[in-house]
CSV table of C-alpha atoms and ligand atoms in Angstrom, one decimal:
chain,number,residue,atom,x,y,z
A,1,MET,CA,-46.6,-84.1,-67.9
A,2,SER,CA,-45.0,-80.9,-66.8
A,3,VAL,CA,-41.5,-81.3,-65.5
A,4,ARG,CA,-41.0,-80.2,-61.9
A,5,VAL,CA,-37.7,-80.9,-60.2
A,6,ARG,CA,-36.2,-79.7,-57.0
A,7,LEU,CA,-32.9,-79.2,-55.2
A,8,ALA,CA,-33.3,-80.1,-51.5
A,9,PRO,CA,-30.1,-79.1,-49.7
A,10,SER,CA,-29.7,-79.5,-45.9
A,11,PRO,CA,-28.2,-76.3,-44.4
A,12,THR,CA,-25.8,-78.3,-42.2
A,13,GLY,CA,-22.7,-77.0,-44.0
A,14,THR,CA,-21.7,-74.8,-46.9
A,15,LEU,CA,-22.7,-75.5,-50.5
A,16,HIS,CA,-20.8,-78.7,-51.2
A,17,ILE,CA,-19.6,-79.3,-54.7
A,18,GLY,CA,-21.7,-82.6,-54.8
A,19,THR,CA,-24.8,-80.6,-54.0
A,20,ALA,CA,-23.9,-78.0,-56.6
A,21,ARG,CA,-23.5,-80.7,-59.2
A,22,THR,CA,-26.9,-82.1,-58.3
A,23,ALA,CA,-28.2,-78.5,-58.6
A,24,VAL,CA,-26.6,-78.2,-62.1
A,25,PHE,CA,-28.2,-81.4,-63.3
A,26,ASN,CA,-31.7,-80.4,-62.0
A,27,TRP,CA,-31.3,-77.0,-63.5
A,28,LEU,CA,-30.1,-78.3,-66.9
A,29,PHE,CA,-33.0,-80.8,-67.0
A,30,ALA,CA,-35.6,-78.3,-66.0
A,31,ARG,CA,-34.3,-75.7,-68.6
A,32,ASN,CA,-34.1,-78.4,-71.3
A,33,GLN,CA,-37.6,-79.5,-70.7
A,34,GLY,CA,-39.1,-76.1,-70.2
A,35,GLY,CA,-39.9,-77.3,-66.6
A,36,THR,CA,-39.8,-75.8,-63.2
A,37,PHE,CA,-36.9,-75.8,-60.8
A,38,ILE,CA,-37.8,-75.6,-57.1
A,39,LEU,CA,-35.5,-74.9,-54.2
A,40,ARG,CA,-36.4,-76.5,-50.8
A,41,VAL,CA,-34.2,-76.1,-47.8
A,42,GLU,CA,-34.3,-79.2,-45.6
A,43,ASP,CA,-33.8,-77.6,-42.2
A,44,THR,CA,-35.7,-80.0,-39.9
A,45,ASP,CA,-32.5,-80.9,-38.1
A,46,THR,CA,-32.6,-77.9,-35.8
A,47,GLU,CA,-29.3,-78.7,-34.0
A,48,ARG,CA,-27.2,-78.9,-37.2
A,49,SER,CA,-29.0,-76.5,-39.5
A,50,LYS,CA,-27.7,-72.9,-39.5
A,51,ALA,CA,-29.0,-69.7,-41.1
A,52,GLU,CA,-25.5,-68.9,-42.3
A,53,TYR,CA,-25.3,-72.2,-44.2
A,54,THR,CA,-28.6,-71.4,-45.9
A,55,ASP,CA,-27.2,-68.0,-46.9
A,56,ASN,CA,-24.1,-69.6,-48.2
A,57,ILE,CA,-26.1,-72.2,-50.2
A,58,LEU,CA,-28.4,-69.6,-51.8
A,59,ALA,CA,-25.5,-67.3,-52.6
A,60,GLY,CA,-23.6,-70.1,-54.2
A,61,LEU,CA,-26.5,-71.1,-56.4
A,62,LYS,CA,-27.0,-67.5,-57.4
A,63,TRP,CA,-23.3,-67.1,-58.1
A,64,LEU,CA,-23.4,-70.2,-60.4
A,65,GLY,CA,-26.4,-68.7,-62.2
A,66,LEU,CA,-28.7,-71.6,-61.1
A,67,ASP,CA,-31.8,-69.5,-60.8
A,68,TRP,CA,-34.8,-71.3,-59.3
A,69,ASP,CA,-38.5,-70.7,-60.2
A,70,GLU,CA,-40.2,-71.5,-56.9
A,71,GLY,CA,-39.0,-71.3,-53.3
A,72,PRO,CA,-36.9,-71.3,-51.3
A,73,PHE,CA,-39.3,-73.3,-49.2
A,74,PHE,CA,-38.2,-74.2,-45.7
A,75,GLN,CA,-39.2,-77.6,-44.2
A,76,SER,CA,-39.1,-76.1,-40.7
A,77,GLN,CA,-42.1,-74.1,-41.7
A,78,ARG,CA,-44.0,-77.1,-42.9
A,79,LEU,CA,-43.9,-79.4,-39.9
A,80,ASP,CA,-47.7,-79.6,-39.6
A,81,LEU,CA,-48.0,-81.1,-43.1
A,82,TYR,CA,-45.6,-83.9,-42.2
A,83,LYS,CA,-47.3,-84.6,-38.9
A,84,GLN,CA,-50.6,-84.9,-40.7
A,85,ALA,CA,-49.1,-87.4,-43.0
A,86,VAL,CA,-47.7,-89.4,-40.1
A,87,GLN,CA,-51.2,-89.3,-38.5
A,88,THR,CA,-52.7,-90.6,-41.8
A,89,LEU,CA,-50.2,-93.5,-41.8
A,90,LEU,CA,-51.1,-94.2,-38.2
A,91,ASP,CA,-54.8,-94.1,-39.0
A,92,LYS,CA,-54.4,-96.4,-41.9
A,93,GLY,CA,-52.6,-98.9,-39.7
A,94,LEU,CA,-49.4,-98.5,-41.9
A,95,ALA,CA,-47.4,-97.0,-39.0
A,96,TYR,CA,-47.3,-97.6,-35.3
A,97,ARG,CA,-45.7,-96.4,-32.1
A,98,CYS,CA,-42.6,-98.1,-30.9
A,99,TYR,CA,-41.7,-97.7,-27.2
A,100,CYS,CA,-38.3,-99.4,-27.3
A,101,THR,CA,-35.7,-97.7,-25.2
A,102,PRO,CA,-32.2,-97.0,-26.5
A,103,ASP,CA,-30.9,-99.8,-24.2
A,104,GLU,CA,-33.3,-102.3,-25.6
A,105,LEU,CA,-32.4,-101.4,-29.1
A,106,GLU,CA,-28.7,-101.7,-28.3
A,107,ALA,CA,-29.2,-105.1,-26.7
A,108,MET,CA,-31.1,-106.2,-29.8
A,109,ARG,CA,-28.3,-105.1,-32.0
A,110,GLU,CA,-25.7,-106.7,-29.8
A,111,ALA,CA,-27.5,-110.1,-30.1
A,112,GLN,CA,-27.7,-109.6,-33.9
A,113,ARG,CA,-24.0,-109.0,-34.0
A,114,ALA,CA,-23.3,-112.0,-31.9
A,115,ALA,CA,-25.4,-114.1,-34.3
A,116,LYS,CA,-23.5,-112.6,-37.2
A,117,GLN,CA,-26.8,-111.1,-38.6
A,118,ALA,CA,-27.0,-107.7,-40.2
A,119,PRO,CA,-28.3,-105.1,-37.7
A,120,ARG,CA,-32.0,-104.2,-38.2
A,121,TYR,CA,-35.0,-103.4,-36.1
A,122,ASP,CA,-36.8,-106.7,-35.5
A,123,ASN,CA,-40.3,-105.1,-35.6
A,124,ARG,CA,-40.9,-106.1,-32.1
A,125,HIS,CA,-43.5,-103.4,-31.3
A,126,ARG,CA,-45.4,-103.8,-34.5
A,127,ASN,CA,-48.3,-105.7,-33.0
A,128,LEU,CA,-48.5,-104.6,-29.4
A,129,THR,CA,-51.8,-105.1,-27.6
A,130,ASP,CA,-53.6,-102.1,-26.1
A,131,ALA,CA,-52.7,-103.4,-22.7
A,132,GLU,CA,-49.0,-103.5,-23.6
A,133,ARG,CA,-49.1,-100.0,-25.0
A,134,ASP,CA,-50.9,-98.7,-21.9
A,135,ALA,CA,-48.3,-100.3,-19.7
A,136,TYR,CA,-45.4,-98.7,-21.6
A,137,GLU,CA,-47.1,-95.3,-21.4
A,138,ALA,CA,-47.9,-95.7,-17.7
A,139,GLU,CA,-44.1,-96.3,-17.3
A,140,GLY,CA,-43.7,-92.8,-18.9
A,141,ARG,CA,-41.9,-94.1,-22.0
A,142,THR,CA,-41.9,-92.0,-25.1
A,143,ALA,CA,-42.6,-93.5,-28.6
A,144,VAL,CA,-41.1,-93.0,-32.0
A,145,ILE,CA,-43.4,-93.7,-35.0
A,146,ARG,CA,-42.3,-96.5,-37.3
A,147,PHE,CA,-43.5,-97.2,-40.8
A,148,LYS,CA,-44.2,-100.8,-41.6
A,149,ILE,CA,-41.8,-102.4,-44.1
A,150,ASP,CA,-42.8,-105.9,-45.1
A,151,ASP,CA,-40.0,-108.4,-45.7
A,152,ASP,CA,-39.4,-110.2,-49.0
A,153,ARG,CA,-40.6,-107.6,-51.3
A,154,GLU,CA,-38.7,-106.4,-54.3
A,155,ILE,CA,-38.8,-102.7,-55.0
A,156,ALA,CA,-37.7,-101.8,-58.5
A,157,TRP,CA,-37.6,-98.6,-60.6
A,158,ASN,CA,-36.4,-97.6,-63.9
A,159,ASP,CA,-33.7,-95.1,-63.1
A,160,MET,CA,-32.9,-92.4,-65.7
A,161,VAL,CA,-29.2,-92.9,-65.1
A,162,ARG,CA,-28.8,-96.4,-63.9
A,163,ASP,CA,-31.7,-98.2,-65.8
A,164,ARG,CA,-33.3,-100.9,-63.7
A,165,VAL,CA,-32.5,-100.7,-59.9
A,166,SER,CA,-34.0,-103.1,-57.5
A,167,TRP,CA,-33.9,-103.4,-53.8
A,168,ASN,CA,-35.1,-106.1,-51.4
A,169,THR,CA,-37.1,-104.8,-48.5
A,170,ASN,CA,-35.2,-107.3,-46.2
A,171,ASP,CA,-32.2,-105.0,-46.7
A,172,LEU,CA,-33.9,-101.8,-45.5
A,173,GLY,CA,-33.3,-102.3,-41.8
A,174,GLY,CA,-36.8,-103.3,-40.6
A,175,ASP,CA,-39.7,-100.9,-39.9
A,176,MET,CA,-38.4,-97.4,-40.3
A,177,VAL,CA,-38.6,-94.5,-37.9
A,178,ILE,CA,-40.5,-91.6,-39.6
A,179,ALA,CA,-41.0,-89.4,-36.5
A,180,ARG,CA,-38.8,-88.9,-33.4
A,181,ALA,CA,-39.8,-89.7,-29.9
A,182,ALA,CA,-42.7,-87.9,-28.4
A,183,ASN,CA,-45.0,-88.3,-25.4
A,184,ALA,CA,-48.0,-90.5,-25.4
A,185,GLY,CA,-50.5,-89.6,-28.1
A,186,GLU,CA,-48.2,-87.1,-29.8
A,187,VAL,CA,-46.2,-87.2,-33.0
A,188,GLY,CA,-42.5,-86.2,-32.7
A,189,GLN,CA,-40.4,-84.4,-35.2
A,190,PRO,CA,-40.8,-86.0,-38.6
A,191,LEU,CA,-37.7,-87.4,-40.2
A,192,TYR,CA,-36.0,-87.1,-43.6
A,193,ASN,CA,-37.6,-89.8,-45.7
A,194,LEU,CA,-41.1,-88.9,-44.6
A,195,ALA,CA,-40.7,-85.2,-45.0
A,196,VAL,CA,-39.1,-85.5,-48.4
A,197,VAL,CA,-41.9,-87.7,-49.7
A,198,VAL,CA,-44.6,-85.5,-48.3
A,199,ASP,CA,-43.0,-82.4,-49.9
A,200,ASP,CA,-42.3,-84.1,-53.2
A,201,ILE,CA,-45.9,-85.1,-53.4
A,202,ASP,CA,-47.1,-81.7,-52.3
A,203,MET,CA,-44.8,-79.9,-54.7
A,204,LYS,CA,-45.8,-82.2,-57.6
A,205,ILE,CA,-42.2,-83.2,-58.3
A,206,SER,CA,-42.1,-85.2,-61.5
A,207,HIS,CA,-38.4,-86.2,-61.4
A,208,VAL,CA,-36.2,-86.6,-58.4
A,209,ILE,CA,-32.6,-86.0,-59.4
A,210,ARG,CA,-30.1,-86.5,-56.7
A,211,GLY,CA,-26.8,-88.3,-55.8
A,212,GLU,CA,-26.5,-92.0,-55.9
A,213,ASP,CA,-25.9,-92.1,-52.1
A,214,HIS,CA,-29.7,-91.8,-51.8
A,215,ILE,CA,-30.5,-95.1,-53.6
A,216,ALA,CA,-31.5,-96.9,-50.4
A,217,ASN,CA,-33.6,-94.0,-49.4
A,218,THR,CA,-35.4,-94.2,-52.8
A,219,ALA,CA,-36.5,-97.7,-52.0
A,220,LYS,CA,-37.9,-96.6,-48.7
A,221,GLN,CA,-39.5,-93.6,-50.2
A,222,ILE,CA,-41.3,-95.6,-52.9
A,223,LEU,CA,-43.0,-97.5,-50.1
A,224,LEU,CA,-44.1,-94.2,-48.6
A,225,TYR,CA,-45.5,-92.9,-51.9
A,226,GLU,CA,-47.6,-96.1,-52.1
A,227,ALA,CA,-48.7,-95.9,-48.5
A,228,LEU,CA,-49.8,-92.2,-49.1
A,229,GLY,CA,-51.6,-93.2,-52.3
A,230,ALA,CA,-49.4,-91.0,-54.5
A,231,THR,CA,-47.8,-91.5,-57.9
A,232,VAL,CA,-44.2,-92.4,-57.7
A,233,PRO,CA,-42.0,-89.9,-59.6
A,234,GLU,CA,-39.2,-90.7,-62.0
A,235,PHE,CA,-35.7,-91.0,-60.4
A,236,ALA,CA,-32.3,-90.1,-61.6
A,237,HIS,CA,-29.3,-91.0,-59.3
A,238,THR,CA,-26.3,-89.2,-60.4
A,239,PRO,CA,-22.8,-90.6,-60.0
A,240,LEU,CA,-20.7,-89.6,-57.0
A,241,ILE,CA,-17.8,-87.2,-57.3
A,242,LEU,CA,-14.5,-89.0,-56.5
A,243,ASN,CA,-11.1,-87.6,-55.6
A,244,GLU,CA,-8.0,-88.4,-57.6
A,245,LYS,CA,-7.6,-91.6,-55.6
A,246,GLY,CA,-11.1,-92.8,-56.5
A,247,ALA,CA,-12.6,-92.3,-53.1
A,248,LYS,CA,-15.6,-90.1,-52.5
A,249,LEU,CA,-14.6,-86.4,-52.5
A,250,SER,CA,-14.6,-85.2,-48.9
A,251,LYS,CA,-13.5,-82.4,-46.6
A,252,ARG,CA,-10.1,-84.1,-46.4
A,253,ASP,CA,-9.5,-83.3,-50.1
A,254,GLY,CA,-9.3,-79.6,-49.1
A,255,VAL,CA,-11.5,-77.5,-51.3
A,256,THR,CA,-15.0,-78.9,-51.4
A,257,SER,CA,-17.4,-76.0,-51.0
A,258,VAL,CA,-18.4,-73.7,-53.9
A,259,SER,CA,-17.4,-70.7,-51.7
A,260,ASP,CA,-13.9,-72.3,-51.3
A,261,PHE,CA,-13.6,-72.5,-55.1
A,262,GLN,CA,-14.8,-69.0,-55.4
A,263,ALA,CA,-12.3,-67.7,-52.9
A,264,ARG,CA,-9.4,-69.5,-54.7
A,265,GLY,CA,-10.3,-67.6,-57.8
A,266,TYR,CA,-12.4,-69.9,-60.0
A,267,THR,CA,-15.0,-68.3,-62.1
A,268,ALA,CA,-18.7,-69.2,-61.9
A,269,ALA,CA,-18.5,-70.1,-65.6
A,270,ALA,CA,-15.7,-72.5,-65.1
A,271,ILE,CA,-17.3,-74.2,-62.0
A,272,GLY,CA,-20.6,-74.5,-63.8
A,273,ASN,CA,-18.9,-75.9,-66.9
A,274,TYR,CA,-16.8,-78.3,-64.9
A,275,MET,CA,-19.7,-79.5,-62.7
A,276,THR,CA,-21.6,-80.4,-65.8
A,277,LEU,CA,-18.6,-82.4,-67.2
A,278,LEU,CA,-18.5,-84.3,-64.0
A,279,GLY,CA,-20.9,-87.0,-65.2
A,280,TRP,CA,-22.2,-85.6,-68.5
A,281,SER,CA,-20.7,-84.8,-71.9
A,282,PRO,CA,-22.3,-83.3,-74.9
A,283,ALA,CA,-22.6,-85.5,-78.1
A,284,ASP,CA,-20.1,-83.3,-80.0
A,285,GLY,CA,-17.4,-83.9,-77.3
A,286,GLU,CA,-16.9,-80.1,-76.8
A,287,GLU,CA,-15.5,-79.5,-73.3
A,288,ARG,CA,-16.1,-75.7,-73.1
A,289,PHE,CA,-19.7,-74.5,-72.9
A,290,THR,CA,-22.0,-72.3,-70.9
A,291,LEU,CA,-24.8,-73.8,-68.8
A,292,GLU,CA,-27.3,-72.3,-71.3
A,293,ASP,CA,-25.5,-74.2,-74.2
A,294,ALA,CA,-25.5,-77.4,-72.2
A,295,ALA,CA,-29.2,-77.0,-71.3
A,296,LYS,CA,-30.1,-77.1,-75.0
A,297,GLN,CA,-28.7,-80.6,-75.4
A,298,PHE,CA,-28.9,-82.0,-71.9
A,299,SER,CA,-30.3,-85.5,-71.4
A,300,PHE,CA,-29.8,-88.3,-68.9
A,301,ASP,CA,-28.9,-90.7,-71.7
A,302,ARG,CA,-25.4,-89.1,-71.6
A,303,VAL,CA,-25.0,-89.1,-67.9
A,304,ASN,CA,-22.4,-91.8,-66.7
A,305,LYS,CA,-23.2,-94.4,-64.2
A,306,ALA,CA,-19.6,-94.6,-63.0
A,307,GLY,CA,-18.3,-92.2,-60.4
A,308,ALA,CA,-16.8,-89.0,-61.8
A,309,LYS,CA,-13.2,-88.3,-60.9
A,310,PHE,CA,-12.4,-84.7,-59.9
A,311,ASP,CA,-9.6,-83.6,-62.2
A,312,TRP,CA,-7.9,-80.4,-61.0
A,313,ASP,CA,-5.9,-80.0,-64.2
A,314,LYS,CA,-9.0,-79.9,-66.3
A,315,LEU,CA,-10.7,-77.4,-64.0
A,316,ASN,CA,-7.6,-75.2,-64.0
A,317,TRP,CA,-7.4,-75.4,-67.8
A,318,LEU,CA,-11.1,-74.5,-68.2
A,319,ASN,CA,-10.8,-71.6,-65.7
A,320,GLY,CA,-7.7,-70.4,-67.5
A,321,GLN,CA,-9.4,-70.5,-70.8
A,322,ILE,CA,-12.3,-68.4,-69.4
A,323,LEU,CA,-10.0,-65.9,-67.8
A,324,HIS,CA,-7.8,-65.5,-70.9
A,325,ALA,CA,-10.9,-64.7,-72.9
A,326,LEU,CA,-11.9,-61.8,-70.6
A,327,PRO,CA,-11.1,-58.2,-71.6
A,328,VAL,CA,-8.9,-56.3,-69.2
A,329,SER,CA,-11.9,-54.2,-68.2
A,330,GLU,CA,-13.6,-57.3,-66.9
A,331,LEU,CA,-10.6,-59.1,-65.5
A,332,LEU,CA,-9.3,-56.1,-63.4
A,333,PRO,CA,-12.3,-55.9,-61.0
A,334,LEU,CA,-12.0,-59.6,-60.4
A,335,LEU,CA,-8.3,-59.2,-59.3
A,336,VAL,CA,-8.8,-56.2,-57.1
A,337,PRO,CA,-10.1,-58.1,-54.0
A,338,TYR,CA,-7.0,-60.4,-54.1
A,339,TRP,CA,-4.7,-57.5,-54.4
A,340,LYS,CA,-6.4,-55.7,-51.5
A,341,GLU,CA,-6.3,-58.8,-49.4
A,342,ALA,CA,-2.5,-59.1,-50.1
A,343,GLY,CA,-2.1,-55.6,-48.8
A,344,TYR,CA,-1.0,-54.0,-52.1
A,345,GLN,CA,-1.3,-50.2,-52.1
A,346,PHE,CA,-3.1,-48.6,-55.0
A,347,ASP,CA,-5.9,-46.2,-55.9
A,348,LEU,CA,-8.4,-47.6,-58.3
A,349,GLU,CA,-8.9,-44.3,-60.0
A,350,THR,CA,-5.6,-42.6,-60.2
A,351,ASP,CA,-3.6,-45.8,-60.7
A,352,ARG,CA,-6.1,-47.2,-63.3
A,353,GLU,CA,-3.7,-47.3,-66.2
A,354,TRP,CA,-1.0,-49.0,-64.3
A,355,LEU,CA,-3.4,-51.6,-62.9
A,356,GLU,CA,-4.7,-52.2,-66.4
A,357,ALA,CA,-1.2,-52.7,-67.6
A,358,ILE,CA,-0.5,-55.2,-64.8
A,359,THR,CA,-3.8,-57.0,-65.6
A,360,ALA,CA,-2.9,-57.2,-69.3
A,361,THR,CA,0.6,-58.6,-68.4
A,362,ILE,CA,-0.5,-61.3,-66.0
A,363,GLY,CA,-3.9,-62.2,-67.5
A,364,PRO,CA,-2.6,-64.6,-70.1
A,365,SER,CA,-0.6,-66.6,-67.4
A,366,LEU,CA,-3.4,-66.9,-64.9
A,367,SER,CA,-5.3,-70.1,-64.3
A,368,VAL,CA,-7.0,-69.0,-61.0
A,369,LEU,CA,-7.4,-65.5,-59.9
A,370,SER,CA,-5.6,-65.9,-56.6
A,371,GLU,CA,-2.4,-66.5,-58.6
A,372,ALA,CA,-2.5,-62.8,-59.4
A,373,VAL,CA,-1.0,-62.0,-55.9
A,374,GLU,CA,2.3,-63.7,-56.6
A,375,MET,CA,2.4,-62.9,-60.3
A,376,SER,CA,2.0,-59.2,-59.8
A,377,ARG,CA,4.1,-58.9,-56.6
A,378,PRO,CA,7.2,-57.6,-58.5
A,379,MET,CA,5.0,-54.9,-60.2
A,380,MET,CA,3.0,-54.1,-57.1
A,381,SER,CA,5.9,-53.7,-54.7
A,382,GLU,CA,8.4,-51.0,-54.4
A,383,THR,CA,11.1,-53.4,-53.6
A,384,ILE,CA,11.8,-57.0,-54.4
A,385,GLU,CA,13.7,-59.8,-52.8
A,386,LEU,CA,15.9,-61.9,-55.0
A,387,ALA,CA,15.2,-65.6,-55.0
A,388,ASP,CA,18.3,-67.8,-54.6
A,389,LYS,CA,18.1,-68.8,-58.3
A,390,ALA,CA,17.9,-65.2,-59.3
A,391,LYS,CA,21.0,-64.3,-57.3
A,392,GLN,CA,22.9,-67.2,-58.9
A,393,GLN,CA,21.8,-65.9,-62.3
A,394,LEU,CA,23.1,-62.4,-61.6
A,395,GLU,CA,26.5,-63.8,-60.5
A,396,LEU,CA,27.1,-65.6,-63.8
A,397,ASP,CA,30.0,-64.4,-66.1
A,398,GLY,CA,29.0,-61.6,-68.4
A,399,VAL,CA,25.8,-60.6,-66.7
A,400,THR,CA,27.2,-57.3,-65.3
A,401,ALA,CA,28.2,-56.3,-68.8
A,402,VAL,CA,24.8,-57.3,-70.2
A,403,LEU,CA,22.9,-55.3,-67.6
A,404,THR,CA,25.2,-52.3,-67.9
A,405,HIS,CA,24.5,-52.2,-71.6
A,406,VAL,CA,20.8,-52.6,-71.0
A,407,ILE,CA,20.8,-49.6,-68.6
A,408,GLN,CA,22.7,-47.4,-71.1
A,409,GLN,CA,20.2,-48.2,-73.8
A,410,ALA,CA,17.2,-47.8,-71.6
A,411,GLU,CA,18.4,-44.4,-70.4
A,412,ALA,CA,19.1,-43.3,-73.9
A,413,ALA,CA,15.7,-44.3,-75.2
A,414,GLU,CA,13.3,-41.4,-76.0
A,415,ARG,CA,10.3,-43.5,-75.3
A,416,PHE,CA,9.9,-46.8,-73.7
A,417,ASP,CA,7.4,-49.5,-74.9
A,418,ALA,CA,7.4,-53.1,-75.8
A,419,GLU,CA,9.0,-52.4,-79.2
A,420,VAL,CA,11.8,-50.5,-77.6
A,421,ALA,CA,12.3,-53.1,-74.9
A,422,GLN,CA,12.6,-55.8,-77.6
A,423,GLN,CA,15.1,-53.7,-79.6
A,424,ILE,CA,17.3,-53.2,-76.5
A,425,ILE,CA,17.4,-56.9,-75.9
A,426,ASN,CA,18.3,-57.6,-79.5
A,427,THR,CA,21.0,-54.9,-79.6
A,428,VAL,CA,22.6,-56.0,-76.4
A,429,THR,CA,22.6,-59.6,-77.5
A,430,GLN,CA,24.4,-58.7,-80.8
A,431,ALA,CA,26.7,-56.1,-79.3
A,432,LEU,CA,28.1,-58.5,-76.7
A,433,ASN,CA,27.7,-61.6,-78.8
A,434,VAL,CA,25.9,-63.5,-76.0
A,435,LYS,CA,22.9,-65.8,-76.1
A,436,LYS,CA,19.5,-64.1,-76.0
A,437,GLY,CA,18.5,-66.4,-73.2
A,438,LEU,CA,21.3,-64.9,-71.0
A,439,VAL,CA,20.0,-61.4,-71.6
A,440,MET,CA,16.4,-62.3,-70.9
A,441,LYS,CA,17.1,-64.4,-67.8
A,442,SER,CA,19.3,-61.8,-66.3
A,443,LEU,CA,16.8,-59.1,-67.0
A,444,ARG,CA,14.0,-61.1,-65.4
A,445,ALA,CA,16.2,-61.9,-62.4
A,446,ALA,CA,17.1,-58.2,-61.9
A,447,LEU,CA,13.6,-56.8,-62.5
A,448,THR,CA,11.4,-59.4,-60.7
A,449,GLY,CA,13.8,-61.4,-58.4
A,450,GLU,CA,12.5,-64.6,-60.1
A,451,LEU,CA,13.4,-66.7,-63.0
A,452,SER,CA,9.9,-67.3,-64.3
A,453,GLY,CA,6.7,-65.3,-64.4
A,454,PRO,CA,4.4,-63.5,-66.8
A,455,ASP,CA,5.7,-62.0,-70.1
A,456,LEU,CA,9.1,-60.3,-69.5
A,457,ILE,CA,8.8,-57.5,-72.0
A,458,GLN,CA,5.4,-56.4,-70.8
A,459,SER,CA,6.5,-56.7,-67.1
A,460,TRP,CA,9.6,-54.5,-67.9
A,461,VAL,CA,7.4,-51.9,-69.6
A,462,VAL,CA,5.1,-51.8,-66.6
A,463,LEU,CA,8.0,-51.4,-64.2
A,464,HIS,CA,9.7,-48.8,-66.3
A,465,GLN,CA,6.6,-46.7,-66.5
A,466,ARG,CA,6.2,-47.0,-62.8
A,467,GLY,CA,9.8,-45.8,-62.4
A,468,LEU,CA,11.0,-49.0,-60.8
A,469,ALA,CA,13.0,-50.7,-63.6
A,470,LEU,CA,16.2,-48.7,-63.8
A,471,GLY,CA,16.8,-48.8,-60.0
A,472,ARG,CA,16.4,-52.6,-60.0
A,473,LEU,CA,18.8,-53.0,-62.9
A,474,GLN,CA,21.3,-50.8,-61.2
A,475,ALA,CA,20.9,-52.6,-57.9
A,476,ALA,CA,21.5,-55.9,-59.6
A,477,ILE,CA,25.0,-54.8,-60.8
A,478,GLY,CA,25.6,-52.6,-57.8
B,501,LIG,N1,-31.6,-83.0,-47.8
B,501,LIG,C1,-31.1,-84.1,-48.6
B,501,LIG,C2,-29.6,-84.0,-48.8
B,501,LIG,O1,-29.1,-82.9,-48.7
B,501,LIG,C3,-31.9,-84.1,-49.9
B,501,LIG,C4,-31.9,-85.4,-50.6
B,501,LIG,C5,-32.9,-85.4,-51.7
B,501,LIG,O2,-32.7,-84.8,-52.7
B,501,LIG,O3,-33.9,-86.0,-51.5
B,501,LIG,O4,-28.9,-84.9,-49.1
C-alpha cells in the first residue's frame, strides 16, 4: 500500500504550534515511508477563514522545511463533491432532513439537563412521514441533513499511537448534522466530518495523523467511511502539547504560532527539532537532529501517548546550540532585521567589519535572535546609560585608579586587539595589586553600563575599534 498522508489545517488563525507538530509527524512519516504528503486547506467556514491565515500557514510550513507533494487543495473549491456525498447518503436512506428549529432543540436540551441526562439530539425527525415533512416545508422551515448513528454500537480501531481505541455510539450525541440548513429539497453547506471523510477517500489517504482532540471525530468518521462504502484508513492520534502547568497549550501561554516563534528569533531548525521531540524521541536518545535525520528513523512505536509538556528551557538550549554553530557570515543576516527594528544606525556594506565583529562577540551568548538587540546595544549606540549596579561598581574604592591605569595603557598601546586587551588587564591587576575581578567588572561597567553581557575582551576590542572605548572609560572616572 502506498502511504498517503495529509495535513488539513483550517485557516481560522495563524499556524498554531500544535498544527505544526501534526505537520511534522505527517511529514516525517511520509518521508520515512517514501510516501506522499498532501496539503489540504479546510476553509469551508467562510466566516472565520481568512486568506491571510492561509498565507501564514503556507509560509510557516515552508519556513520549517515541511514541503508537500500535492496541493494545497482548498475545500471551498470542492463543495460539489461533498454535496454529492450528502445526496448519496440521503438516497441510501442513511441520512435525512431534520426540520427542528433552534428553539425546539434548546427545549430538548433543557429537558435533558433537567433529567440529568447528557445532551444529545434525540433523533426525533429520523422517521418523519411524508405528510409531516410536507407540513414543515409548508411552514417554510429549513432543514439540516443528519447522518444516522445507531445506538449501542462499539466503534474500535487500532491506533498507531494509542493501540486499541473504542467508542460507544451512544456517546456521539445522536444523529449528526453533516450539512447546514437549506431550503426544501436543497443541501446546505457540508460540515467538517463529512467533508474530511469525502476528501480523505477522494485523496486516497492511507494514514490519518492528527491531534488526539479529534478522537471522537474519528469514531463518527469511521461510520461515514462505512456508509460511503470506503476502506477505513489507519489512524494515529498524537498527544496534545501542554503548557508548563500541564494544561493544553493555548493563546494565554503567549507565544503559540509558528510566526511568533520566528519573530522572537527561533530558527526553523530548532523549532522543527523541538516539535519532533514533543512526543517522539529517537532510539539513541539524541536530542539534536535535523528533520531529515529524524525521518530516517521515525516510527509511531516511539510516539508517546501522554501529553507532551512544552519546555522553554529545552527549546532555548536547542536554539542556542544551533545559533552557536552558525558561522558569522550566516548569523549576521539573521540579526540585521532585529537591529533595524531596534532603530540602530548602520550601513551593511561600509560597516560590514564592525557588524561582523559584533556578531562574533554576541553570537556565543545568544539563545534567541531577539536577544541581540539588548546584547549589542552598548556596541551599537554612541552613548550608554549606566545601570544602577554599574554606577555602584564605579564608585567602589580603587576603581578610579584601576581605570586611570587602563586608559594610560590603552593610549600607549601601538595596536589594540584581544591579546593587548588581556595584557592590559593583567598588567593593571598586578601593578595595583587588586583582584582581577575588580578590574574586569569596572571595565565592563564603564564600557557597557552593565555588569553582565557578552565576552568583555571582545566587546572592548569592538568598542575600541569603533572609537568608543576611551571616551567611556574617561567618562567613568570623570
Ligand atoms: N481542519 C481540521 C483541524 O484543523 C483537521 C482535522 C483533521 O486532520 O482531520 O483541526
